[in-house]
Amino acid sequence: MFTTRAAEGVDHDFLWEMLYQALHVRPGDPPMPRTLLDAPDIAHYLIDFGSRDGDDARVAVDDSDLPIGAAWVRLMPADDPGYGFVAEHIPEISMAVVPEWRGRGVGTQLIRDLIARHPVISLSVDNDNVGAMRLYERLGFVSVGTVGTSITMLRGLL
């Protein structure tokens, strides 16, 4: 069993770990270096999180209150867009679940929690991450474009 709750200050390091886990590694490729989190196009998803209007995060915890997954949204400016950028007024969601809890509904619940609070939302998913794309499609996301090997998906109306 697990529950979800609003992210708190104590979740800061866990959110960064989930950002690392959210970086898609193609099957057979080595893990990405953690220093990638310092790259501006990755770090802007969490740098100073909570200081901008629209920052919102949820954390899933197990029966022992250990964090097992997180999802968060952030409004990105047009001059510093995220990979799933659609418009400045549409928050982009990022999400990851620790490996041993994947496939057990954690990600689905985290996304549903944020959809309830942000009915129009976008994201980016690698084109070979078929499982994630199926989840997003089940939750009402549709493809609206591509950036490199990533598909930009949107849920809700512009």
PDB file of C-alpha atoms in Angstrom:
ATOM      1  CA  MET A   1       0.000   0.000   0.000  1.00  0.00           C
ATOM      2  CA  PHE A   2       1.016   3.584  -0.561  1.00  0.00           C
ATOM      3  CA  THR A   3      -0.413   7.052  -0.112  1.00  0.00           C
ATOM      4  CA  THR A   4       0.308  10.398  -1.722  1.00  0.00           C
ATOM      5  CA  ARG A   5       0.795  13.766  -0.093  1.00  0.00           C
ATOM      6  CA  ALA A   6       1.988  17.256  -0.897  1.00  0.00           C
ATOM      7  CA  ALA A   7       5.757  17.537  -1.155  1.00  0.00           C
ATOM      8  CA  GLU A   8       7.469  19.141   1.816  1.00  0.00           C
ATOM      9  CA  GLY A   9      10.868  20.722   2.404  1.00  0.00           C
ATOM     10  CA  VAL A  10      12.264  17.380   3.563  1.00  0.00           C
ATOM     11  CA  ASP A  11      11.519  15.985   0.075  1.00  0.00           C
ATOM     12  CA  HIS A  12      14.010  18.282  -1.694  1.00  0.00           C
ATOM     13  CA  ASP A  13      16.737  15.660  -2.188  1.00  0.00           C
ATOM     14  CA  PHE A  14      14.178  12.999  -3.132  1.00  0.00           C
ATOM     15  CA  LEU A  15      12.738  15.244  -5.857  1.00  0.00           C
ATOM     16  CA  TRP A  16      16.230  15.588  -7.331  1.00  0.00           C
ATOM     17  CA  GLU A  17      16.640  11.806  -7.202  1.00  0.00           C
ATOM     18  CA  MET A  18      13.329  11.433  -9.012  1.00  0.00           C
ATOM     19  CA  LEU A  19      14.470  13.932 -11.649  1.00  0.00           C
ATOM     20  CA  TYR A  20      17.495  11.685 -12.218  1.00  0.00           C
ATOM     21  CA  GLN A  21      15.239   8.612 -12.385  1.00  0.00           C
ATOM     22  CA  ALA A  22      12.994  10.411 -14.891  1.00  0.00           C
ATOM     23  CA  LEU A  23      15.866  10.654 -17.391  1.00  0.00           C
ATOM     24  CA  HIS A  24      15.083   7.923 -19.894  1.00  0.00           C
ATOM     25  CA  VAL A  25      17.887   5.467 -20.602  1.00  0.00           C
ATOM     26  CA  ARG A  26      17.389   3.400 -23.726  1.00  0.00           C
ATOM     27  CA  PRO A  27      17.655  -0.362 -23.214  1.00  0.00           C
ATOM     28  CA  GLY A  28      21.279  -1.479 -23.380  1.00  0.00           C
ATOM     29  CA  ASP A  29      22.681   2.012 -22.755  1.00  0.00           C
ATOM     30  CA  PRO A  30      24.666   2.767 -19.589  1.00  0.00           C
ATOM     31  CA  PRO A  31      23.071   4.990 -16.927  1.00  0.00           C
ATOM     32  CA  MET A  32      23.498   8.705 -17.482  1.00  0.00           C
ATOM     33  CA  PRO A  33      26.026  10.483 -15.281  1.00  0.00           C
ATOM     34  CA  ARG A  34      24.447  12.247 -12.305  1.00  0.00           C
ATOM     35  CA  THR A  35      26.294  15.414 -13.317  1.00  0.00           C
ATOM     36  CA  LEU A  36      23.641  15.721 -16.040  1.00  0.00           C
ATOM     37  CA  LEU A  37      21.372  17.140 -13.308  1.00  0.00           C
ATOM     38  CA  ASP A  38      23.597  20.228 -13.348  1.00  0.00           C
ATOM     39  CA  ALA A  39      22.892  20.914 -17.034  1.00  0.00           C
ATOM     40  CA  PRO A  40      20.653  23.996 -17.337  1.00  0.00           C
ATOM     41  CA  ASP A  41      18.077  22.216 -19.549  1.00  0.00           C
ATOM     42  CA  ILE A  42      17.629  19.564 -16.834  1.00  0.00           C
ATOM     43  CA  ALA A  43      18.212  21.583 -13.646  1.00  0.00           C
ATOM     44  CA  HIS A  44      15.515  24.138 -14.531  1.00  0.00           C
ATOM     45  CA  TYR A  45      12.889  21.505 -13.722  1.00  0.00           C
ATOM     46  CA  LEU A  46      13.748  21.765 -10.002  1.00  0.00           C
ATOM     47  CA  ILE A  47      16.154  24.624  -9.347  1.00  0.00           C
ATOM     48  CA  ASP A  48      14.618  26.824  -6.626  1.00  0.00           C
ATOM     49  CA  PHE A  49      11.481  24.682  -6.748  1.00  0.00           C
ATOM     50  CA  GLY A  50       8.662  26.179  -4.711  1.00  0.00           C
ATOM     51  CA  SER A  51       9.753  29.748  -5.389  1.00  0.00           C
ATOM     52  CA  ARG A  52       7.745  30.217  -8.608  1.00  0.00           C
ATOM     53  CA  ASP A  53       4.026  30.607  -9.055  1.00  0.00           C
ATOM     54  CA  GLY A  54       2.617  27.289 -10.212  1.00  0.00           C
ATOM     55  CA  ASP A  55       5.252  25.024  -8.640  1.00  0.00           C
ATOM     56  CA  ASP A  56       3.351  22.036  -7.245  1.00  0.00           C
ATOM     57  CA  ALA A  57       4.617  18.599  -6.219  1.00  0.00           C
ATOM     58  CA  ARG A  58       3.219  15.354  -4.835  1.00  0.00           C
ATOM     59  CA  VAL A  59       5.131  12.510  -3.212  1.00  0.00           C
ATOM     60  CA  ALA A  60       4.045   8.898  -2.844  1.00  0.00           C
ATOM     61  CA  VAL A  61       5.093   7.132   0.352  1.00  0.00           C
ATOM     62  CA  ASP A  62       4.932   3.513   1.455  1.00  0.00           C
ATOM     63  CA  ASP A  63       3.507   2.174   4.738  1.00  0.00           C
ATOM     64  CA  SER A  64       6.706   3.229   6.537  1.00  0.00           C
ATOM     65  CA  ASP A  65       6.430   6.786   5.169  1.00  0.00           C
ATOM     66  CA  LEU A  66       9.443   6.216   2.873  1.00  0.00           C
ATOM     67  CA  PRO A  67       9.159   8.131  -0.410  1.00  0.00           C
ATOM     68  CA  ILE A  68       8.650   5.868  -3.421  1.00  0.00           C
ATOM     69  CA  GLY A  69       7.750   8.303  -6.187  1.00  0.00           C
ATOM     70  CA  ALA A  70       7.139  11.933  -7.001  1.00  0.00           C
ATOM     71  CA  ALA A  71       5.468  14.074  -9.631  1.00  0.00           C
ATOM     72  CA  TRP A  72       5.661  17.817  -9.970  1.00  0.00           C
ATOM     73  CA  VAL A  73       4.592  20.591 -12.304  1.00  0.00           C
ATOM     74  CA  ARG A  74       6.313  23.789 -13.210  1.00  0.00           C
ATOM     75  CA  LEU A  75       5.456  26.657 -15.519  1.00  0.00           C
ATOM     76  CA  MET A  76       8.334  27.185 -17.938  1.00  0.00           C
ATOM     77  CA  PRO A  77       9.055  30.510 -19.630  1.00  0.00           C
ATOM     78  CA  ALA A  78       9.231  30.660 -23.422  1.00  0.00           C
ATOM     79  CA  ASP A  79      12.870  31.755 -23.234  1.00  0.00           C
ATOM     80  CA  ASP A  80      13.778  28.679 -21.126  1.00  0.00           C
ATOM     81  CA  PRO A  81      11.299  25.993 -22.207  1.00  0.00           C
ATOM     82  CA  GLY A  82      11.207  22.432 -20.976  1.00  0.00           C
ATOM     83  CA  TYR A  83      11.222  19.449 -23.328  1.00  0.00           C
ATOM     84  CA  GLY A  84       7.431  19.228 -23.030  1.00  0.00           C
ATOM     85  CA  PHE A  85       6.828  22.967 -23.399  1.00  0.00           C
ATOM     86  CA  VAL A  86       3.522  23.934 -25.015  1.00  0.00           C
ATOM     87  CA  ALA A  87       2.893  27.451 -23.670  1.00  0.00           C
ATOM     88  CA  GLU A  88       3.934  29.608 -20.709  1.00  0.00           C
ATOM     89  CA  HIS A  89       0.527  29.192 -19.047  1.00  0.00           C
ATOM     90  CA  ILE A  90       0.550  25.369 -19.272  1.00  0.00           C
ATOM     91  CA  PRO A  91       2.489  23.564 -16.541  1.00  0.00           C
ATOM     92  CA  GLU A  92       4.816  20.756 -17.519  1.00  0.00           C
ATOM     93  CA  ILE A  93       4.777  17.614 -15.411  1.00  0.00           C
ATOM     94  CA  SER A  94       7.772  15.481 -14.453  1.00  0.00           C
ATOM     95  CA  MET A  95       7.402  12.158 -12.687  1.00  0.00           C
ATOM     96  CA  ALA A  96       9.366   9.118 -11.561  1.00  0.00           C
ATOM     97  CA  VAL A  97       8.880   6.120  -9.306  1.00  0.00           C
ATOM     98  CA  VAL A  98      11.629   4.125  -7.614  1.00  0.00           C
ATOM     99  CA  PRO A  99      12.299   0.946  -9.619  1.00  0.00           C
ATOM    100  CA  GLU A 100      10.894  -1.562  -7.110  1.00  0.00           C
ATOM    101  CA  TRP A 101       7.522   0.252  -7.049  1.00  0.00           C
ATOM    102  CA  ARG A 102       7.057   0.662 -10.817  1.00  0.00           C
ATOM    103  CA  GLY A 103       4.029  -0.992 -12.389  1.00  0.00           C
ATOM    104  CA  ARG A 104       2.003  -0.834  -9.164  1.00  0.00           C
ATOM    105  CA  GLY A 105      -0.114   2.265  -9.796  1.00  0.00           C
ATOM    106  CA  VAL A 106       2.119   4.807  -8.052  1.00  0.00           C
ATOM    107  CA  GLY A 107       2.815   6.903 -11.143  1.00  0.00           C
ATOM    108  CA  THR A 108      -0.829   6.777 -12.190  1.00  0.00           C
ATOM    109  CA  GLN A 109      -1.984   8.088  -8.817  1.00  0.00           C
ATOM    110  CA  LEU A 110       0.652  10.828  -8.693  1.00  0.00           C
ATOM    111  CA  ILE A 111      -0.359  12.079 -12.126  1.00  0.00           C
ATOM    112  CA  ARG A 112      -4.064  11.904 -11.251  1.00  0.00           C
ATOM    113  CA  ASP A 113      -3.377  13.981  -8.139  1.00  0.00           C
ATOM    114  CA  LEU A 114      -1.778  16.711 -10.246  1.00  0.00           C
ATOM    115  CA  ILE A 115      -4.376  16.503 -13.044  1.00  0.00           C
ATOM    116  CA  ALA A 116      -7.041  17.207 -10.421  1.00  0.00           C
ATOM    117  CA  ARG A 117      -5.209  20.423  -9.558  1.00  0.00           C
ATOM    118  CA  HIS A 118      -4.008  21.325 -13.080  1.00  0.00           C
ATOM    119  CA  PRO A 119      -6.529  20.182 -15.718  1.00  0.00           C
ATOM    120  CA  VAL A 120      -4.339  21.372 -18.622  1.00  0.00           C
ATOM    121  CA  ILE A 121      -0.856  19.903 -18.409  1.00  0.00           C
ATOM    122  CA  SER A 122       1.977  18.887 -20.736  1.00  0.00           C
ATOM    123  CA  LEU A 123       4.903  16.495 -20.628  1.00  0.00           C
ATOM    124  CA  SER A 124       7.724  15.022 -22.636  1.00  0.00           C
ATOM    125  CA  VAL A 125       8.336  11.294 -23.141  1.00  0.00           C
ATOM    126  CA  ASP A 126      11.023   9.522 -25.131  1.00  0.00           C
ATOM    127  CA  ASN A 127       9.598   7.877 -28.246  1.00  0.00           C
ATOM    128  CA  ASP A 128      10.827   4.425 -27.210  1.00  0.00           C
ATOM    129  CA  ASN A 129       9.385   4.590 -23.678  1.00  0.00           C
ATOM    130  CA  VAL A 130       6.272   2.704 -24.749  1.00  0.00           C
ATOM    131  CA  GLY A 131       5.074   1.846 -21.229  1.00  0.00           C
ATOM    132  CA  ALA A 132       5.104   5.486 -20.167  1.00  0.00           C
ATOM    133  CA  MET A 133       3.342   6.571 -23.350  1.00  0.00           C
ATOM    134  CA  ARG A 134       0.577   4.026 -22.738  1.00  0.00           C
ATOM    135  CA  LEU A 135       0.128   5.358 -19.197  1.00  0.00           C
ATOM    136  CA  TYR A 136      -0.081   8.945 -20.408  1.00  0.00           C
ATOM    137  CA  GLU A 137      -2.528   8.059 -23.185  1.00  0.00           C
ATOM    138  CA  ARG A 138      -4.702   6.185 -20.666  1.00  0.00           C
ATOM    139  CA  LEU A 139      -4.781   9.371 -18.603  1.00  0.00           C
ATOM    140  CA  GLY A 140      -5.918  11.470 -21.570  1.00  0.00           C
ATOM    141  CA  PHE A 141      -2.667  12.869 -22.940  1.00  0.00           C
ATOM    142  CA  VAL A 142      -2.295  13.229 -26.713  1.00  0.00           C
ATOM    143  CA  SER A 143       0.782  13.837 -28.822  1.00  0.00           C
ATOM    144  CA  VAL A 144       1.151  17.433 -30.027  1.00  0.00           C
ATOM    145  CA  GLY A 145       4.710  17.429 -31.376  1.00  0.00           C
ATOM    146  CA  THR A 146       8.249  16.129 -31.163  1.00  0.00           C
ATOM    147  CA  VAL A 147      11.598  17.512 -30.054  1.00  0.00           C
ATOM    148  CA  GLY A 148      14.448  15.219 -31.086  1.00  0.00           C
ATOM    149  CA  THR A 149      13.542  11.749 -29.782  1.00  0.00           C
ATOM    150  CA  SER A 150      10.972  13.143 -27.327  1.00  0.00           C
ATOM    151  CA  ILE A 151       7.253  13.371 -27.896  1.00  0.00           C
ATOM    152  CA  THR A 152       5.440  16.349 -26.390  1.00  0.00           C
ATOM    153  CA  MET A 153       2.044  15.354 -24.997  1.00  0.00           C
ATOM    154  CA  LEU A 154      -0.821  17.497 -23.748  1.00  0.00           C
ATOM    155  CA  ARG A 155      -3.843  16.781 -21.580  1.00  0.00           C
ATOM    156  CA  GLY A 156      -6.713  19.252 -21.606  1.00  0.00           C
ATOM    157  CA  LEU A 157      -7.630  22.093 -23.898  1.00  0.00           C
ATOM    158  CA  LEU A 158      -5.469  25.054 -24.754  1.00  0.00           C
TER     159      LEU A 158
END
